[in-house]
Amino acid sequence: MFKRVAPSRFFVHVTLMAYAVLALFPILLVLVNSFKRRDAIFDSPLALPTAETFSLVGYVKVLEQANVLNYFSNSLIVTVVSLFFILLFGAMAAWALSEYRFPGNRWLALFFAFGIMVPIRLGTVSILKIMVAADLVNTLTALILVYIAQGLPLAVMILSEFMAQVPKELKDAARCDGISEYSIFYHVILPLIRPALATVAVFTMVPIWNDLWFPLILAPSDQTATITLGVQQFVGQYSTDWNGVMSSLTLAMVPVIILYALFSRQLIRGITAGAVK
Amino acid sequence: MKKKFPWHALVFVAPALLIYAVLSAFPLIGTLYTGLFTQSDAGVYSFVGLQNYQTILMDPQWSHTFWNAMYNNLKFFGFHMLVQNPIALLLAALLSLPNVRFSATYRTVFFLPTLLSVVIVGFTWQLILSPRWGVAEGFMNMLGIGQYFAPWLGLEETVLPTLSLMSNWQYVGIPMMLIYASMISIPDDIIEAALVEGASPWRIFWQIRLPLILPTLGLTTILTFVGNFNAFDLIYAVKGAVAGPNYSSDILGTLFYRTFFGFQSQVANPTMGAAVATLMFLVILMGVGVYFVVIQRRLQRYSL
């Protein structure tokens, strides 16, 4: 029946394949060349490393010279801590907004929704002022606070959708047993929405890990730089050192690719769940 | 019986509300407010009303830079609408056909660049397009069009289109996923009915599938708009804050950064920076407003 809907299979696969090559080629090119000697990078950029051209000199240089491991741990701390609070506070707020009727409920929901459309970056002038006043410039705390504020609107929206689907009987049964609202949230709701939390987590994680703007403005010092800022800086510095450039780009890419390999299903579900509404 | 005020609701919503209000909503209002002031060399703020805006929009030197950035930003958006979103539509349409083998793998691959940091994407393409390394030139030689190769990122006429294409390459995954999701949610029986009537695949695409996903196309348009008018990282990573050559890749984000922080000969000016941010906010707000009032309302009747 459906056969006739499809244009020729050949066209479909050639197009998809061609785009897949286009999407992967730049990534693979950097990855492959990061394992080659300098002369091989220039002489045969498209060749795979052989026993003769294989070299880790770029990695050695990058890991020795720059503060790469420190940058990595900064990124990791910022991302994990922000995520934890986005999920916790986001879930709490989503529960309050979807479960209880109180004056201003809808206004609050709208207030949060506003943040989905308007980028927090536009408030940078005041954010910096606040951070200076609170003496938080060049601390990871500043970044974490800003990222929590940035991640909350979307988390609240997605989690509210899921909370609304929790069957009423479940909550009523718990209430009849005299369980407090707080432990209903903690023992009944949170475990139930675990898949949704995973979705929001992956979804929020990527922009935080990749952000350049706020690290550049709030925490540019060498001690607090994140990996994205670090790569930005040392690729600029070592622009003539091609081994260093290739390896640092690869080092910055790999964690995200691994993460994606592990969580791509949640991520895709997150986008599609938000979209079909 | 009057219901008790649910205090626990307040407890639940308080932490999120506090952080979001203090670090997102308040700074936004604060920025709008700061734009109405000017700062003396001694750091004293004084109220000047709309004078900063007058300077940005009227003063010959400022207005030239601002309108240049605005125009470039519009072109940047135009490229995303003309290149990124049609490609996304094509890929989504192909992926959502029944029984396409490896469709999950393709989706994963197409989405991969989106996850990389803009910094990585910028540098990677910079290397590929670099005349020194010659990967791009080598390819063009192979195809026999080597004489058309040029250092695109270094030329005034080509730098913005090139940067836009880099951004298209990276972000095509998001509209693709959104469109894909809405295409697979079209009920099969609608398409089957059309088939029974003898409609061709082309007609089914243009007259059934496309009209039904118009709301999603509206959504991708507004997301693209907000993203583009908020863009900064890619241009900063590739061309630096001066967005060269000769400001030909300057967009509102880089202008905001330069105004706020200063760069080389330009002195940092937080109040002027706030004014630029406010103008960016107004542009984005206008886009979102148009989307909600005009597009979304008009498209509602198409949705299932």
Coordinates of C-alpha atoms in Angstrom, one line a residue:
Chain A
M1 CA 0.0 0.0 0.0
F2 CA 2.6 2.5 1.1
K3 CA 5.0 1.6 -1.7
R4 CA 3.5 4.1 -4.0
V5 CA 3.9 7.0 -1.6
A6 CA 7.6 6.8 -1.7
P7 CA 9.8 8.4 -4.4
S8 CA 12.4 6.1 -5.7
R9 CA 14.4 4.3 -3.0
F10 CA 17.5 5.2 -4.8
F11 CA 17.0 8.9 -4.6
V12 CA 16.1 8.7 -0.9
H13 CA 19.2 6.7 0.0
V14 CA 21.6 8.7 -2.1
T15 CA 20.4 12.0 -0.6
L16 CA 20.5 10.7 3.0
M17 CA 23.9 9.1 2.5
A18 CA 25.3 12.3 0.9
Y19 CA 24.1 14.4 3.8
A20 CA 25.5 11.9 6.3
V21 CA 28.9 12.2 4.7
L22 CA 28.6 16.0 4.8
A23 CA 27.6 15.9 8.5
L24 CA 30.4 13.5 9.5
F25 CA 33.3 14.5 7.3
P26 CA 34.5 17.6 9.2
I27 CA 34.3 15.7 12.5
L28 CA 36.2 12.7 11.2
L29 CA 38.8 14.8 9.4
V30 CA 39.8 16.5 12.7
L31 CA 39.7 13.3 14.6
V32 CA 41.9 11.4 12.1
N33 CA 44.4 14.2 11.7
S34 CA 44.8 14.6 15.5
F35 CA 46.6 11.3 15.5
K36 CA 49.1 12.1 12.7
R37 CA 52.5 13.7 12.5
R38 CA 52.7 17.3 11.4
D39 CA 54.0 16.6 7.9
A40 CA 51.4 13.9 7.4
I41 CA 48.6 16.4 8.3
F42 CA 49.8 18.6 5.5
D43 CA 50.9 16.1 2.9
S44 CA 47.9 13.7 3.0
P45 CA 45.1 15.2 5.1
L46 CA 42.6 12.7 4.0
A47 CA 44.7 9.6 4.8
L48 CA 44.2 7.5 7.9
P49 CA 47.2 7.4 10.2
T50 CA 49.6 4.6 9.4
A51 CA 52.2 3.1 11.6
E52 CA 54.6 5.6 10.1
T53 CA 52.5 8.7 10.4
F54 CA 50.9 8.0 13.7
S55 CA 51.8 10.4 16.4
L56 CA 50.3 11.6 19.7
V57 CA 52.5 14.7 19.9
G58 CA 49.6 17.1 19.7
Y59 CA 47.9 15.4 22.7
V60 CA 51.1 15.4 24.7
K61 CA 51.6 19.1 24.0
V62 CA 48.1 20.1 24.8
L63 CA 47.9 18.1 28.0
E64 CA 51.2 19.4 29.1
Q65 CA 51.1 23.1 28.3
A66 CA 47.6 24.2 28.8
N67 CA 45.4 23.8 31.8
V68 CA 43.2 21.3 29.9
L69 CA 42.4 18.9 32.7
N70 CA 41.5 21.8 34.9
Y71 CA 39.2 23.2 32.2
F72 CA 37.6 19.8 31.9
S73 CA 36.9 19.5 35.6
N74 CA 35.5 23.1 35.6
S75 CA 33.1 22.2 32.8
L76 CA 32.2 19.0 34.5
I77 CA 31.5 20.7 37.9
V78 CA 29.5 23.5 36.4
T79 CA 27.5 21.2 34.2
V80 CA 26.7 18.6 36.8
V81 CA 25.9 21.0 39.7
S82 CA 23.7 23.2 37.4
L83 CA 21.9 20.2 36.1
F84 CA 21.2 18.9 39.6
F85 CA 19.6 22.1 40.7
I86 CA 17.7 22.7 37.4
L87 CA 16.2 19.3 37.8
L88 CA 15.4 19.6 41.5
F89 CA 14.0 23.2 41.5
G90 CA 12.5 22.7 38.1
A91 CA 10.6 19.6 39.2
M92 CA 9.5 21.3 42.4
A93 CA 8.2 24.3 40.5
A94 CA 6.5 22.1 37.9
W95 CA 4.8 20.1 40.6
A96 CA 3.5 23.3 42.3
L97 CA 2.3 24.8 39.0
S98 CA 0.6 21.7 37.7
E99 CA -0.8 20.3 40.9
Y100 CA -2.0 23.2 43.1
R101 CA -4.4 25.9 42.2
F102 CA -3.5 29.1 43.9
P103 CA -3.8 32.8 43.1
G104 CA -1.3 33.8 40.4
N105 CA -0.7 30.2 39.3
R106 CA -1.2 31.0 35.6
W107 CA 0.8 34.2 35.8
L108 CA 3.7 32.3 37.3
A109 CA 3.5 29.7 34.5
L110 CA 3.5 32.5 32.0
F111 CA 6.4 34.2 33.7
F112 CA 8.5 31.0 33.4
A113 CA 7.4 30.5 29.8
F114 CA 8.6 33.9 28.9
G115 CA 12.2 32.7 29.6
I116 CA 12.0 30.1 26.9
M117 CA 11.7 32.7 24.2
V118 CA 13.9 35.5 25.6
P119 CA 17.6 34.6 25.9
I120 CA 19.1 35.3 29.3
R121 CA 22.1 36.7 27.5
L122 CA 20.3 40.0 26.9
G123 CA 20.5 40.6 30.7
T124 CA 24.3 40.3 30.7
V125 CA 24.9 43.9 31.7
S126 CA 22.9 43.5 34.9
I127 CA 24.0 39.9 35.6
L128 CA 27.6 41.1 35.6
K129 CA 26.8 43.9 38.0
I130 CA 25.0 41.5 40.3
M131 CA 28.0 39.1 40.2
V132 CA 30.5 42.0 40.9
A133 CA 28.3 43.1 43.8
A134 CA 28.2 39.6 45.2
D135 CA 31.9 39.2 44.7
L136 CA 31.3 36.1 42.5
V137 CA 33.2 37.1 39.4
N138 CA 35.7 34.5 38.4
T139 CA 34.0 31.8 40.4
L140 CA 32.3 28.7 39.1
T141 CA 29.4 29.6 41.4
A142 CA 28.5 32.5 39.2
L143 CA 28.3 30.3 36.1
I144 CA 26.3 27.7 38.0
L145 CA 23.7 30.3 39.2
V146 CA 23.3 31.7 35.7
Y147 CA 22.9 28.3 34.1
I148 CA 20.3 27.3 36.7
A149 CA 18.3 30.4 35.8
Q150 CA 18.8 29.7 32.1
G151 CA 17.7 26.1 32.3
L152 CA 14.7 26.4 34.5
P153 CA 12.0 27.7 32.1
L154 CA 12.3 24.8 29.7
A155 CA 12.6 22.3 32.6
V156 CA 9.5 23.6 34.2
M157 CA 7.6 23.5 30.9
I158 CA 8.6 19.9 30.0
L159 CA 8.2 18.6 33.5
S160 CA 4.8 20.2 34.0
E161 CA 3.6 18.2 31.0
F162 CA 4.7 15.0 32.5
M163 CA 3.4 15.8 36.0
A164 CA 0.0 16.5 34.6
Q165 CA -0.1 12.9 33.3
V166 CA 0.5 11.3 36.6
P167 CA -2.9 9.6 37.5
K168 CA -5.0 11.4 40.0
E169 CA -5.9 8.2 41.9
L170 CA -2.2 7.7 42.8
K171 CA -2.0 11.1 44.5
D172 CA -5.4 10.8 46.1
A173 CA -4.6 7.4 47.6
A174 CA -1.4 8.8 49.1
R175 CA -3.3 11.7 50.5
C176 CA -5.9 9.5 52.1
D177 CA -3.1 7.7 53.8
G178 CA -2.1 11.0 55.4
I179 CA 1.2 11.3 53.6
S180 CA 2.5 14.9 53.5
E181 CA 2.6 16.8 50.2
Y182 CA 6.4 16.9 50.5
S183 CA 6.8 13.2 50.7
I184 CA 4.3 12.6 47.9
F185 CA 6.5 14.7 45.8
Y186 CA 9.6 12.9 46.9
H187 CA 8.4 9.3 47.1
V188 CA 5.7 9.2 44.5
I189 CA 6.2 11.8 41.9
L190 CA 9.9 12.0 41.5
P191 CA 10.4 8.3 40.8
L192 CA 7.5 8.3 38.4
I193 CA 8.9 11.1 36.2
R194 CA 12.4 9.7 36.1
P195 CA 12.4 9.3 32.3
A196 CA 11.3 12.9 31.9
L197 CA 14.1 14.0 34.2
A198 CA 16.6 12.2 32.0
T199 CA 15.2 13.9 28.9
V200 CA 15.4 17.3 30.5
A201 CA 18.9 16.5 31.7
V202 CA 20.4 15.7 28.4
F203 CA 18.5 18.5 26.8
T204 CA 19.8 21.1 29.2
M205 CA 23.3 19.7 29.5
V206 CA 24.5 20.5 25.9
P207 CA 24.1 24.3 25.9
I208 CA 25.7 24.5 29.3
W209 CA 28.7 22.4 28.3
N210 CA 29.1 24.3 25.1
D211 CA 28.5 27.9 26.3
L212 CA 31.2 30.4 25.4
W213 CA 29.4 33.7 26.4
F214 CA 29.1 33.5 30.1
P215 CA 32.5 31.9 30.8
L216 CA 34.0 34.6 28.7
I217 CA 32.3 37.3 30.7
L218 CA 31.8 35.9 34.2
A219 CA 34.7 33.6 34.7
P220 CA 37.5 34.2 32.2
S221 CA 40.4 33.5 34.6
D222 CA 42.6 30.6 33.9
Q223 CA 41.5 28.9 37.1
T224 CA 37.8 29.0 36.2
A225 CA 37.8 28.7 32.4
T226 CA 35.6 25.9 31.0
I227 CA 36.8 23.6 28.3
T228 CA 34.9 25.6 25.6
L229 CA 36.6 28.8 26.6
G230 CA 39.9 27.0 27.0
V231 CA 39.7 25.6 23.5
Q232 CA 38.8 29.0 22.2
Q233 CA 41.8 30.5 23.8
F234 CA 44.5 28.0 23.1
V235 CA 43.5 27.3 19.5
G236 CA 43.9 31.0 19.0
Q237 CA 47.3 31.0 20.7
Y238 CA 48.7 27.9 19.0
S239 CA 47.1 28.5 15.6
T240 CA 50.4 27.6 13.9
D241 CA 50.7 24.4 15.9
W242 CA 48.5 22.1 13.8
N243 CA 49.0 19.1 16.0
G244 CA 47.9 21.0 19.0
V245 CA 44.9 22.5 17.3
M246 CA 43.7 19.1 16.0
S247 CA 44.1 17.4 19.4
S248 CA 42.5 20.1 21.4
L249 CA 39.5 20.2 19.1
T250 CA 39.2 16.4 19.4
L251 CA 39.6 16.5 23.2
A252 CA 36.7 19.0 23.3
M253 CA 34.5 17.0 21.0
V254 CA 34.9 13.5 22.5
P255 CA 32.9 13.9 25.7
V256 CA 29.9 15.3 23.9
I257 CA 30.0 12.5 21.3
I258 CA 30.2 9.9 24.0
L259 CA 27.3 11.5 25.8
Y260 CA 25.3 11.6 22.7
A261 CA 26.0 8.0 21.9
L262 CA 24.7 7.1 25.4
F263 CA 21.7 9.4 25.5
S264 CA 20.6 10.1 21.9
R265 CA 17.3 8.4 22.4
Q266 CA 16.3 10.6 25.4
L267 CA 17.5 13.7 23.5
I268 CA 15.5 13.0 20.4
R269 CA 12.5 12.1 22.5
G270 CA 12.9 15.4 24.3
I271 CA 12.8 17.5 21.2
T272 CA 9.9 15.6 19.7
A273 CA 7.9 15.7 23.0
G274 CA 8.3 19.4 23.2
A275 CA 7.4 19.9 19.5
V276 CA 4.3 17.9 18.9
K277 CA 2.4 19.9 21.6
Chain B
M1 CA -15.8 25.5 53.1
K2 CA -13.1 27.8 52.0
K3 CA -10.0 26.1 50.9
K4 CA -6.8 26.7 52.8
F5 CA -4.1 28.6 50.9
P6 CA -1.7 25.8 49.8
W7 CA 1.5 27.0 51.5
H8 CA 3.4 24.0 50.3
A9 CA 2.9 25.1 46.8
L10 CA 4.8 28.2 47.7
V11 CA 7.6 26.2 49.2
F12 CA 7.8 24.1 46.0
V13 CA 7.9 27.0 43.6
A14 CA 10.1 29.4 45.7
P15 CA 13.7 28.2 44.9
A16 CA 13.0 28.2 41.1
L17 CA 11.2 31.4 41.2
L18 CA 13.9 33.1 43.3
I19 CA 16.8 32.1 41.1
Y20 CA 14.9 32.7 37.8
A21 CA 13.6 36.1 39.0
V22 CA 17.0 37.3 40.3
L23 CA 19.2 36.1 37.5
S24 CA 17.0 36.2 34.5
A25 CA 13.9 38.4 34.8
F26 CA 15.4 41.1 36.9
P27 CA 18.7 41.5 34.9
L28 CA 16.5 41.9 31.8
I29 CA 14.6 44.7 33.3
G30 CA 17.8 46.1 34.8
T31 CA 19.4 46.1 31.3
L32 CA 16.5 48.0 29.9
Y33 CA 16.8 50.5 32.7
T34 CA 20.6 50.8 32.4
G35 CA 20.2 51.7 28.8
L36 CA 18.6 55.0 29.9
F37 CA 21.7 56.1 31.7
T38 CA 25.2 57.3 30.8
Q39 CA 28.4 56.7 32.8
S40 CA 30.9 59.5 33.3
D41 CA 34.7 58.7 33.4
A42 CA 34.5 58.7 37.2
G43 CA 31.9 55.9 36.9
V44 CA 28.9 58.0 38.0
Y45 CA 25.7 57.2 36.4
S46 CA 23.3 59.9 35.3
F47 CA 19.9 59.6 33.7
V48 CA 19.7 60.6 30.0
G49 CA 16.5 59.2 28.9
L50 CA 16.5 58.0 25.3
Q51 CA 19.7 59.7 24.4
N52 CA 21.7 56.5 24.0
Y53 CA 19.2 55.3 21.5
Q54 CA 19.3 58.6 19.7
T55 CA 23.1 58.2 19.4
I56 CA 22.9 54.6 18.2
L57 CA 20.2 55.2 15.7
M58 CA 21.1 58.8 14.5
D59 CA 24.8 59.6 15.2
P60 CA 26.5 59.0 11.8
Q61 CA 29.3 56.8 13.2
W62 CA 27.2 54.8 15.6
S63 CA 24.2 54.4 13.3
H64 CA 26.4 53.1 10.5
T65 CA 27.8 50.4 12.7
F66 CA 24.4 49.5 14.1
W67 CA 22.5 49.3 10.8
N68 CA 25.4 47.4 9.3
A69 CA 25.1 44.8 12.1
M70 CA 21.3 44.7 11.9
Y71 CA 21.5 44.2 8.1
N72 CA 24.1 41.5 8.4
N73 CA 22.0 39.9 11.1
L74 CA 19.0 39.9 8.8
K75 CA 21.1 38.3 6.0
F76 CA 22.3 35.7 8.5
F77 CA 18.7 34.9 9.3
G78 CA 17.8 34.9 5.6
F79 CA 20.5 32.3 4.9
H80 CA 19.1 30.0 7.7
M81 CA 15.6 30.3 6.2
L82 CA 16.7 29.7 2.7
V83 CA 19.3 27.0 3.2
Q84 CA 19.0 25.4 6.6
N85 CA 15.3 25.0 6.9
P86 CA 14.6 23.7 3.4
I87 CA 17.4 21.1 3.8
A88 CA 15.9 20.2 7.2
L89 CA 12.5 19.8 5.5
L90 CA 13.9 17.6 2.8
L91 CA 15.8 15.4 5.2
A92 CA 12.8 15.1 7.5
A93 CA 10.5 14.3 4.6
L94 CA 12.7 11.5 3.4
L95 CA 13.3 10.1 6.9
S96 CA 9.6 10.0 7.7
L97 CA 8.8 8.0 4.6
P98 CA 7.7 4.5 5.6
N99 CA 10.3 1.8 5.8
V100 CA 13.5 3.8 5.3
R101 CA 16.3 1.6 6.4
F102 CA 18.7 3.0 9.0
S103 CA 16.5 6.0 9.6
A104 CA 17.4 6.1 13.3
T105 CA 21.1 6.1 12.4
Y106 CA 20.7 8.9 9.9
R107 CA 18.8 10.9 12.4
T108 CA 21.6 10.4 15.0
V109 CA 24.3 11.4 12.5
F110 CA 22.4 14.5 11.2
F111 CA 22.0 15.7 14.7
L112 CA 25.5 15.2 15.8
P113 CA 27.0 18.6 14.7
T114 CA 24.3 20.4 16.7
L115 CA 25.8 19.0 19.9
L116 CA 29.3 20.3 19.3
S117 CA 30.3 23.6 20.7
V118 CA 30.2 26.4 18.2
V119 CA 33.8 27.0 18.9
I120 CA 34.7 23.6 17.7
V121 CA 32.6 23.9 14.6
G122 CA 34.0 27.3 13.8
F123 CA 37.6 26.2 14.1
T124 CA 37.0 22.9 12.2
W125 CA 35.5 24.7 9.2
Q126 CA 38.2 27.3 9.4
L127 CA 40.8 24.6 9.0
I128 CA 39.0 23.0 6.2
L129 CA 38.5 26.3 4.3
S130 CA 42.0 27.5 5.0
P131 CA 44.1 28.0 1.9
R132 CA 47.1 26.8 3.9
W133 CA 45.8 23.3 4.5
G134 CA 44.0 23.0 1.3
V135 CA 41.5 20.3 2.0
A136 CA 38.7 22.3 0.5
E137 CA 40.9 23.4 -2.4
G138 CA 42.0 19.8 -3.0
F139 CA 38.4 18.7 -3.2
M140 CA 37.5 21.4 -5.7
N141 CA 40.5 20.5 -7.8
M142 CA 39.3 16.9 -7.8
L143 CA 36.0 18.0 -9.1
G144 CA 37.7 20.2 -11.7
I145 CA 36.4 23.5 -10.2
G146 CA 39.6 24.4 -8.4
Q147 CA 39.9 27.8 -10.0
Y148 CA 36.8 28.9 -8.1
F149 CA 38.4 28.4 -4.7
A150 CA 38.9 31.5 -2.7
P151 CA 39.7 32.3 1.0
W152 CA 36.1 32.8 1.6
L153 CA 36.4 33.7 5.3
G154 CA 38.8 36.5 4.5
L155 CA 36.8 38.3 1.9
E156 CA 34.3 41.0 2.6
E157 CA 31.7 39.7 0.2
T158 CA 31.9 36.1 1.2
V159 CA 32.6 36.0 4.9
L160 CA 29.0 36.3 6.1
P161 CA 27.5 33.7 3.7
T162 CA 30.3 31.4 4.6
L163 CA 29.7 31.8 8.3
S164 CA 26.0 31.3 7.8
L165 CA 26.6 28.1 5.9
M166 CA 28.8 26.9 8.8
S167 CA 26.0 27.6 11.2
N168 CA 23.5 25.9 8.8
W169 CA 25.7 22.8 8.8
Q170 CA 25.7 22.8 12.6
Y171 CA 22.1 23.5 13.3
V172 CA 20.1 21.7 10.6
G173 CA 19.4 18.9 13.1
I174 CA 17.0 20.9 15.2
P175 CA 14.5 21.9 12.6
M176 CA 14.9 18.5 11.0
M177 CA 13.9 16.8 14.3
L178 CA 11.0 19.1 14.9
I179 CA 9.6 18.6 11.3
Y180 CA 10.3 14.9 11.5
A181 CA 8.3 14.6 14.7
S182 CA 5.3 16.4 13.3
M183 CA 5.4 14.5 10.0
I184 CA 5.3 11.1 11.7
S185 CA 2.3 12.3 13.8
I186 CA 0.2 12.7 10.7
P187 CA -2.4 9.9 10.8
D188 CA -1.8 7.2 8.2
D189 CA -5.4 7.1 7.1
I190 CA -5.3 10.7 5.7
I191 CA -2.4 9.7 3.4
E192 CA -4.1 6.4 2.6
A193 CA -7.3 8.1 1.6
A194 CA -5.3 10.4 -0.7
L195 CA -3.6 7.3 -2.2
V196 CA -6.9 5.7 -2.9
E197 CA -8.0 8.9 -4.7
G198 CA -4.9 8.4 -6.9
A199 CA -2.7 11.2 -5.6
S200 CA 1.0 11.1 -6.5
P201 CA 3.7 11.2 -3.8
W202 CA 4.5 14.8 -4.9
R203 CA 0.9 15.9 -4.5
I204 CA 0.7 14.2 -1.2
F205 CA 3.7 16.0 0.0
W206 CA 2.7 19.5 -1.3
Q207 CA -1.0 19.3 -0.6
I208 CA -1.3 17.1 2.5
R209 CA 1.9 16.7 4.4
L210 CA 3.2 20.2 4.0
P211 CA 0.0 22.0 5.0
L212 CA -0.4 19.8 8.0
I213 CA 3.1 20.6 9.3
L214 CA 2.8 24.4 8.8
P215 CA 2.5 25.1 12.5
T216 CA 5.9 23.3 13.0
L217 CA 7.4 25.3 10.2
G218 CA 6.2 28.4 12.0
L219 CA 7.8 27.2 15.2
T220 CA 11.1 26.5 13.5
T221 CA 11.0 29.9 11.9
I222 CA 10.7 31.7 15.3
L223 CA 13.3 29.4 16.9
T224 CA 15.7 30.2 14.0
F225 CA 14.9 33.9 14.4
V226 CA 15.5 34.0 18.2
G227 CA 18.7 31.9 17.8
N228 CA 20.1 34.1 14.9
F229 CA 19.4 37.4 16.6
N230 CA 21.1 36.1 19.7
A231 CA 24.1 34.6 17.8
F232 CA 27.6 35.5 18.9
D233 CA 29.8 32.5 19.5
L234 CA 30.5 31.4 16.0
I235 CA 31.5 34.8 14.7
Y236 CA 33.5 35.6 17.8
A237 CA 35.3 32.2 17.5
V238 CA 36.1 32.6 13.8
K239 CA 36.5 36.3 13.3
G240 CA 37.0 37.7 16.8
A241 CA 35.1 40.6 18.3
V242 CA 35.9 43.0 15.4
A243 CA 33.9 40.7 13.1
G244 CA 36.2 41.4 10.1
P245 CA 37.2 42.0 7.5
N246 CA 36.0 45.6 7.9
Y247 CA 32.9 44.6 10.0
S248 CA 31.5 42.6 7.1
S249 CA 30.5 39.8 9.5
D250 CA 29.4 42.0 12.4
I251 CA 26.0 41.1 13.8
L252 CA 24.1 42.4 16.8
G253 CA 25.7 39.9 19.2
T254 CA 29.3 41.0 18.3
L255 CA 28.3 44.6 18.3
F256 CA 26.8 44.2 21.8
Y257 CA 30.0 42.5 23.0
R258 CA 32.3 45.2 21.6
T259 CA 30.1 48.0 22.9
F260 CA 29.8 46.5 26.4
F261 CA 33.4 45.4 26.9
G262 CA 35.3 47.6 24.5
F263 CA 37.8 46.2 22.0
Q264 CA 41.1 47.5 20.9
S265 CA 40.5 51.2 20.2
Q266 CA 36.9 51.1 21.4
V267 CA 36.3 52.0 25.0
A268 CA 34.0 49.8 27.1
N269 CA 30.6 51.4 27.6
P270 CA 28.2 49.4 29.8
T271 CA 25.3 51.8 29.4
M272 CA 25.6 51.9 25.6
G273 CA 26.0 48.1 25.7
A274 CA 22.7 47.9 27.7
A275 CA 21.1 50.1 25.0
V276 CA 22.3 47.7 22.3
A277 CA 21.0 44.7 24.3
T278 CA 17.7 46.5 24.6
L279 CA 17.5 47.0 20.9
M280 CA 18.2 43.2 20.5
F281 CA 15.5 42.5 23.0
L282 CA 13.0 44.6 21.1
V283 CA 13.9 42.9 17.8
I284 CA 13.5 39.4 19.3
L285 CA 10.3 40.5 21.1
M286 CA 8.9 41.8 17.8
G287 CA 9.7 38.5 16.1
V288 CA 8.0 36.5 18.9
G289 CA 5.1 38.9 18.9
V290 CA 4.6 38.5 15.2
Y291 CA 4.8 34.7 15.6
F292 CA 2.2 34.6 18.3
V293 CA -0.3 37.1 16.9
V294 CA -0.1 36.5 13.2
I295 CA 1.5 33.2 12.4
Q296 CA 0.4 30.9 15.1
R297 CA -3.2 32.1 15.2
R298 CA -3.5 31.9 11.4
L299 CA -2.0 28.4 11.3
Q300 CA -4.2 27.0 14.0
R301 CA -6.9 26.0 11.6
Y302 CA -4.5 23.7 9.8
S303 CA -3.6 21.7 12.9
L304 CA -5.4 18.4 13.4

